[in-house]
Amino acid sequence: MKKIFKKEIAIGISAVIALVILYSGIEFLKGINIFKPANHYYVSYTNVAGLGIASPVTVNGFKVGQVLNIQYEYDNPGHVLVEISLDKELKLPKGTKAVLASDLLGSASIMLDMGTDKSFYEIGEKIDGEIPSGLMDNITNNIMPSLSEIMPKIDSILTSVNLIVGDPAIAASVKRFNDITANLSETTEKLNQFASKLNPAMVNITEFTTDLNEISSDLAIVSEELKSIHFDSTMRSINTTAKNLQSITSSLNSPNSSLGLLLNDTKLYNNLNGAAGSLDSLLIDVKKNPKRYISIKLL
């Protein structure tokens, strides 16, 4: 009997441990840490759309707790009671408000707007809740009236756009634009053909440029050789030769020099001419009568 009783005790203890572990696991999956010490407060709202168990509670954007439980207040119709769990170290001054905030995705959270009173709420006490005007309320109250005023103007603008689009001139302009586009395509094709023909010419220009470079190199060599020539001594020799030629020319033209007399004195020319004639006559006579001039004695 004692052994059976011990087994039942062991089974019961195991079941309790299992239930504790299961509960802890479920609460952990919800984001609730049952082993962390916390203070509980309550907030009453008229609408908790988007708010759920484990939704964050923040102060200045920093998470200081989470929603622990949500239930309807049957004794206060139209209100929902939200239990929040806050860090043990956090104290709520009097006048603190729990503002229900929603994001664009519809998820809600609670932001604590801390009061400035020096006294604090007791743990488990109910604090004031506040629901700000939502995004849809802003749209309904602010944007929709503006849209109502804008719609007639948009309608008139669309009417004007339809008139402009239906204008035949617009259609003609579009057709002209299509023609221009076609001409541009044809021009582009011709330019491509011209470019393909231009490539050989570019090759010839490259070869010509190479030849020019070679000629430039040869000219540079000639220029260096010309630099090596002593032009000063050459010019001095040329000047000396020119002076000598000028002196000879002056001598030939002067009647006082022998060459000048030979070239310019007509008497001398006539005398020389007469002498040449006499010498010629003498030679002729010698040929005819050699005995007159040459005597040969025979022994």
Short mmCIF file of C-alpha atoms in Angstrom, two decimals:
data_model
loop_
_atom_site.label_atom_id
_atom_site.label_comp_id
_atom_site.label_asym_id
_atom_site.label_seq_id
_atom_site.Cartn_x
_atom_site.Cartn_y
_atom_site.Cartn_z
CA MET A 1 0.00 0.00 0.00
CA LYS A 2 2.80 2.37 0.85
CA LYS A 3 4.43 1.78 -2.53
CA ILE A 4 1.13 2.46 -4.36
CA PHE A 5 0.61 5.64 -2.32
CA LYS A 6 4.11 6.85 -3.14
CA LYS A 7 3.45 6.28 -6.84
CA GLU A 8 0.24 8.34 -6.71
CA ILE A 9 2.07 11.15 -4.93
CA ALA A 10 4.81 11.07 -7.56
CA ILE A 11 2.26 11.08 -10.39
CA GLY A 12 0.38 14.00 -8.80
CA ILE A 13 3.55 16.02 -8.32
CA SER A 14 4.60 15.31 -11.90
CA ALA A 15 1.18 16.41 -13.16
CA VAL A 16 1.36 19.65 -11.19
CA ILE A 17 4.87 20.35 -12.50
CA ALA A 18 3.70 19.62 -16.02
CA LEU A 19 0.73 21.98 -15.64
CA VAL A 20 3.03 24.71 -14.26
CA ILE A 21 5.44 24.23 -17.15
CA LEU A 22 2.57 24.25 -19.65
CA TYR A 23 1.08 27.42 -18.19
CA SER A 24 4.48 29.10 -18.07
CA GLY A 25 5.12 28.10 -21.67
CA ILE A 26 1.77 29.45 -22.85
CA GLU A 27 2.29 32.72 -21.00
CA PHE A 28 5.84 32.94 -22.37
CA LEU A 29 4.55 32.47 -25.91
CA LYS A 30 2.12 35.31 -25.24
CA GLY A 31 5.06 37.46 -24.21
CA ILE A 32 4.29 37.36 -20.49
CA ASN A 33 7.04 36.44 -18.06
CA ILE A 34 5.27 35.15 -14.92
CA PHE A 35 8.57 34.93 -13.04
CA LYS A 36 9.40 38.63 -13.43
CA PRO A 37 8.07 40.82 -10.59
CA ALA A 38 5.61 43.45 -11.80
CA ASN A 39 2.97 45.93 -10.65
CA HIS A 40 -0.57 45.66 -12.00
CA TYR A 41 -2.84 48.59 -12.88
CA TYR A 42 -6.19 48.88 -14.62
CA VAL A 43 -7.40 51.15 -17.42
CA SER A 44 -10.96 51.54 -18.75
CA TYR A 45 -11.58 52.26 -22.46
CA THR A 46 -14.67 52.56 -24.62
CA ASN A 47 -12.91 50.97 -27.61
CA VAL A 48 -9.88 48.66 -27.61
CA ALA A 49 -9.76 47.83 -31.34
CA GLY A 50 -6.34 46.39 -32.23
CA LEU A 51 -5.28 45.89 -28.61
CA GLY A 52 -4.47 42.36 -27.48
CA ILE A 53 -2.89 40.35 -24.72
CA ALA A 54 0.87 41.12 -24.50
CA SER A 55 0.52 44.38 -26.42
CA PRO A 56 3.34 46.69 -25.33
CA VAL A 57 3.06 49.50 -22.82
CA THR A 58 5.61 52.23 -23.44
CA VAL A 59 6.91 55.45 -21.94
CA ASN A 60 8.59 57.82 -24.43
CA GLY A 61 8.89 54.90 -26.85
CA PHE A 62 10.55 52.58 -24.32
CA LYS A 63 8.72 49.38 -23.36
CA VAL A 64 8.02 49.27 -19.62
CA GLY A 65 5.31 46.64 -19.55
CA GLN A 66 2.54 44.86 -21.44
CA VAL A 67 -1.17 44.13 -21.46
CA LEU A 68 -1.95 41.28 -19.08
CA ASN A 69 -5.70 40.86 -19.50
CA ILE A 70 -8.72 42.39 -21.29
CA GLN A 71 -12.30 41.94 -20.18
CA TYR A 72 -15.66 43.63 -20.64
CA GLU A 73 -17.02 45.68 -17.72
CA TYR A 74 -20.51 44.29 -17.27
CA ASP A 75 -21.16 46.63 -14.36
CA ASN A 76 -20.09 49.60 -16.52
CA PRO A 77 -21.73 49.07 -19.92
CA GLY A 78 -19.82 50.37 -22.93
CA HIS A 79 -16.44 50.07 -21.28
CA VAL A 80 -13.64 47.50 -21.49
CA LEU A 81 -11.28 46.96 -18.58
CA VAL A 82 -7.61 46.44 -19.47
CA GLU A 83 -5.14 45.09 -16.94
CA ILE A 84 -1.54 46.16 -17.54
CA SER A 85 1.64 44.79 -16.00
CA LEU A 86 4.46 47.30 -15.45
CA ASP A 87 8.03 46.99 -14.27
CA LYS A 88 8.35 46.75 -10.49
CA GLU A 89 10.58 49.86 -10.35
CA LEU A 90 8.14 52.05 -12.28
CA LYS A 91 5.83 54.29 -10.21
CA LEU A 92 2.92 56.16 -11.78
CA PRO A 93 2.39 59.75 -10.58
CA LYS A 94 -1.14 61.01 -10.18
CA GLY A 95 -2.51 62.46 -13.40
CA THR A 96 -0.85 59.81 -15.58
CA LYS A 97 -2.92 58.87 -18.63
CA ALA A 98 -2.84 55.60 -20.57
CA VAL A 99 -3.20 56.69 -24.21
CA LEU A 100 -4.34 54.01 -26.66
CA ALA A 101 -2.35 54.43 -29.88
CA SER A 102 -2.81 52.59 -33.19
CA ASP A 103 -0.37 52.24 -36.07
CA LEU A 104 -1.15 52.10 -39.79
CA LEU A 105 -1.37 48.29 -39.70
CA GLY A 106 -4.14 48.41 -37.08
CA SER A 107 -2.07 47.14 -34.15
CA ALA A 108 -2.60 49.04 -30.91
CA SER A 109 -0.38 49.76 -27.93
CA ILE A 110 -0.61 51.81 -24.75
CA MET A 111 1.54 54.88 -24.25
CA LEU A 112 1.83 56.26 -20.74
CA ASP A 113 1.62 60.04 -20.56
CA MET A 114 3.28 60.53 -17.19
CA GLY A 115 1.75 63.03 -14.75
CA THR A 116 3.64 65.63 -12.72
CA ASP A 117 2.00 65.08 -9.32
CA LYS A 118 4.27 64.13 -6.44
CA SER A 119 1.83 61.47 -5.21
CA PHE A 120 1.59 58.07 -6.91
CA TYR A 121 -1.13 55.56 -7.82
CA GLU A 122 -1.48 52.56 -5.56
CA ILE A 123 -0.75 49.15 -7.10
CA GLY A 124 -3.97 47.71 -8.56
CA GLU A 125 -5.60 51.16 -8.82
CA LYS A 126 -7.44 52.28 -11.97
CA ILE A 127 -5.76 55.04 -14.01
CA ASP A 128 -7.34 57.28 -16.62
CA GLY A 129 -7.51 56.02 -20.18
CA GLU A 130 -7.56 58.18 -23.32
CA ILE A 131 -8.35 57.37 -26.96
CA PRO A 132 -7.02 60.05 -29.39
CA SER A 133 -8.76 60.74 -32.67
CA GLY A 134 -7.79 58.05 -35.10
CA LEU A 135 -6.48 58.23 -38.62
CA MET A 136 -9.90 57.62 -40.13
CA ASP A 137 -11.37 60.39 -37.99
CA ASN A 138 -8.78 62.79 -39.32
CA ILE A 139 -9.61 61.69 -42.84
CA THR A 140 -13.33 62.12 -42.26
CA ASN A 141 -13.06 65.49 -40.52
CA ASN A 142 -10.22 67.13 -42.42
CA ILE A 143 -9.56 65.47 -45.75
CA MET A 144 -13.05 64.62 -46.95
CA PRO A 145 -14.36 68.23 -46.89
CA SER A 146 -11.32 69.32 -48.89
CA LEU A 147 -11.93 66.50 -51.38
CA SER A 148 -15.54 67.61 -51.72
CA GLU A 149 -14.35 71.06 -52.71
CA ILE A 150 -11.73 69.71 -55.09
CA MET A 151 -13.94 67.23 -56.94
CA PRO A 152 -15.80 69.85 -59.09
CA LYS A 153 -12.46 71.32 -60.11
CA ILE A 154 -11.13 67.87 -60.98
CA ASP A 155 -14.27 67.23 -63.05
CA SER A 156 -13.75 70.46 -65.01
CA ILE A 157 -10.09 69.62 -65.51
CA LEU A 158 -10.98 66.15 -66.87
CA THR A 159 -13.53 67.75 -69.22
CA SER A 160 -10.88 70.13 -70.54
CA VAL A 161 -8.44 67.24 -70.94
CA ASN A 162 -11.03 65.28 -72.95
CA LEU A 163 -11.60 68.29 -75.22
CA ILE A 164 -7.87 68.67 -75.76
CA VAL A 165 -7.35 64.98 -76.45
CA GLY A 166 -10.28 64.97 -78.93
CA ASP A 167 -8.91 67.95 -80.86
CA PRO A 168 -7.98 66.94 -84.46
CA ALA A 169 -4.92 69.15 -84.23
CA ILE A 170 -3.59 66.92 -81.46
CA ALA A 171 -4.07 63.84 -83.63
CA ALA A 172 -2.31 65.59 -86.52
CA SER A 173 0.54 66.57 -84.20
CA VAL A 174 0.85 62.97 -83.03
CA LYS A 175 0.96 61.78 -86.67
CA ARG A 176 3.62 64.40 -87.42
CA PHE A 177 5.59 63.24 -84.45
CA ASN A 178 5.40 59.66 -85.72
CA ASP A 179 6.64 60.82 -89.14
CA ILE A 180 9.51 62.68 -87.49
CA THR A 181 10.39 59.58 -85.51
CA ALA A 182 10.40 57.50 -88.70
CA ASN A 183 12.64 60.07 -90.44
CA LEU A 184 14.98 60.05 -87.49
CA SER A 185 15.21 56.27 -87.69
CA GLU A 186 16.00 56.46 -91.42
CA THR A 187 18.59 59.19 -90.80
CA THR A 188 20.19 57.08 -88.09
CA GLU A 189 20.44 54.13 -90.46
CA LYS A 190 22.08 56.30 -93.12
CA LEU A 191 24.52 57.67 -90.58
CA ASN A 192 25.43 54.12 -89.61
CA GLN A 193 26.07 53.28 -93.27
CA PHE A 194 28.16 56.42 -93.67
CA ALA A 195 30.11 55.50 -90.57
CA SER A 196 30.83 52.05 -91.99
CA LYS A 197 32.17 53.69 -95.17
CA LEU A 198 34.11 56.21 -93.17
CA ASN A 199 36.17 53.54 -91.40
CA PRO A 200 38.48 52.83 -94.42
CA ALA A 201 38.99 56.58 -94.85
CA MET A 202 39.97 56.81 -91.21
CA VAL A 203 42.49 54.01 -91.81
CA ASN A 204 43.98 55.99 -94.75
CA ILE A 205 44.11 59.12 -92.61
CA THR A 206 45.95 57.12 -89.98
CA GLU A 207 48.49 55.92 -92.56
CA PHE A 208 48.86 59.49 -93.88
CA THR A 209 49.44 60.71 -90.36
CA THR A 210 52.12 58.06 -89.93
CA ASP A 211 53.84 59.26 -93.15
CA LEU A 212 53.65 62.84 -91.93
CA ASN A 213 55.28 61.79 -88.71
CA GLU A 214 58.10 60.13 -90.64
CA ILE A 215 58.53 63.28 -92.79
CA SER A 216 58.60 65.40 -89.68
CA SER A 217 61.31 63.13 -88.29
CA ASP A 218 63.37 63.53 -91.51
CA LEU A 219 62.90 67.31 -91.42
CA ALA A 220 64.09 67.31 -87.86
CA ILE A 221 67.24 65.43 -88.93
CA VAL A 222 67.84 67.92 -91.80
CA SER A 223 67.30 70.78 -89.40
CA GLU A 224 69.90 69.33 -87.05
CA GLU A 225 72.36 68.95 -89.98
CA LEU A 226 71.71 72.55 -91.06
CA LYS A 227 72.42 73.67 -87.52
CA SER A 228 75.81 71.91 -87.72
CA ILE A 229 76.82 73.92 -90.87
CA HIS A 230 79.05 76.98 -90.14
CA PHE A 231 77.11 79.66 -92.01
CA ASP A 232 79.31 82.48 -90.73
CA SER A 233 82.52 81.21 -92.37
CA THR A 234 80.62 80.33 -95.55
CA MET A 235 79.13 83.80 -95.78
CA ARG A 236 82.53 85.35 -95.18
CA SER A 237 83.99 83.29 -98.08
CA ILE A 238 81.12 84.30 -100.32
CA ASN A 239 81.61 87.98 -99.44
CA THR A 240 85.36 87.71 -100.14
CA THR A 241 84.71 86.08 -103.52
CA ALA A 242 82.15 88.76 -104.38
CA LYS A 243 84.66 91.48 -103.49
CA ASN A 244 87.32 89.82 -105.72
CA LEU A 245 84.87 89.59 -108.61
CA GLN A 246 83.94 93.24 -108.08
CA SER A 247 87.66 94.18 -108.13
CA ILE A 248 88.24 92.22 -111.37
CA THR A 249 85.21 93.85 -112.93
CA SER A 250 86.45 97.28 -111.89
CA SER A 251 89.85 96.50 -113.44
CA LEU A 252 88.24 95.41 -116.68
CA ASN A 253 86.19 98.55 -116.83
CA SER A 254 89.08 100.92 -115.90
CA PRO A 255 90.97 102.44 -118.91
CA ASN A 256 94.10 102.76 -116.78
CA SER A 257 94.67 99.06 -116.31
CA SER A 258 96.20 96.70 -118.84
CA LEU A 259 93.08 94.62 -119.09
CA GLY A 260 91.05 97.83 -119.37
CA LEU A 261 93.26 99.11 -122.18
CA LEU A 262 93.13 95.73 -123.87
CA LEU A 263 89.39 95.73 -123.76
CA ASN A 264 88.62 99.44 -124.21
CA ASP A 265 91.47 100.95 -126.37
CA THR A 266 90.41 100.70 -130.05
CA LYS A 267 93.84 101.79 -131.34
CA LEU A 268 95.49 98.92 -129.60
CA TYR A 269 92.86 96.63 -131.05
CA ASN A 270 93.47 98.08 -134.58
CA ASN A 271 97.25 97.83 -134.22
CA LEU A 272 96.99 94.25 -133.05
CA ASN A 273 94.63 93.52 -135.91
CA GLY A 274 97.03 95.16 -138.42
CA ALA A 275 99.97 93.27 -136.96
CA ALA A 276 98.07 90.06 -137.28
CA GLY A 277 97.28 90.92 -140.91
CA SER A 278 100.93 91.74 -141.66
CA LEU A 279 102.08 88.55 -140.01
CA ASP A 280 99.58 86.61 -142.05
CA SER A 281 100.85 88.24 -145.30
CA LEU A 282 104.43 87.51 -144.28
CA LEU A 283 103.64 83.86 -143.66
CA ILE A 284 101.93 83.61 -147.02
CA ASP A 285 104.96 85.18 -148.81
CA VAL A 286 107.32 82.91 -146.93
CA LYS A 287 105.41 79.94 -148.15
CA LYS A 288 105.54 81.22 -151.74
CA ASN A 289 109.14 82.38 -151.78
CA PRO A 290 111.02 80.53 -149.13
CA LYS A 291 114.35 81.07 -150.86
CA ARG A 292 114.00 84.76 -150.38
CA TYR A 293 114.06 84.34 -146.66
CA ILE A 294 115.99 81.12 -146.11
CA SER A 295 119.40 80.52 -147.70
CA ILE A 296 120.80 77.02 -147.65
CA LYS A 297 124.52 76.49 -148.34
CA LEU A 298 125.71 73.11 -149.44
CA LEU A 299 129.26 72.17 -148.63
#
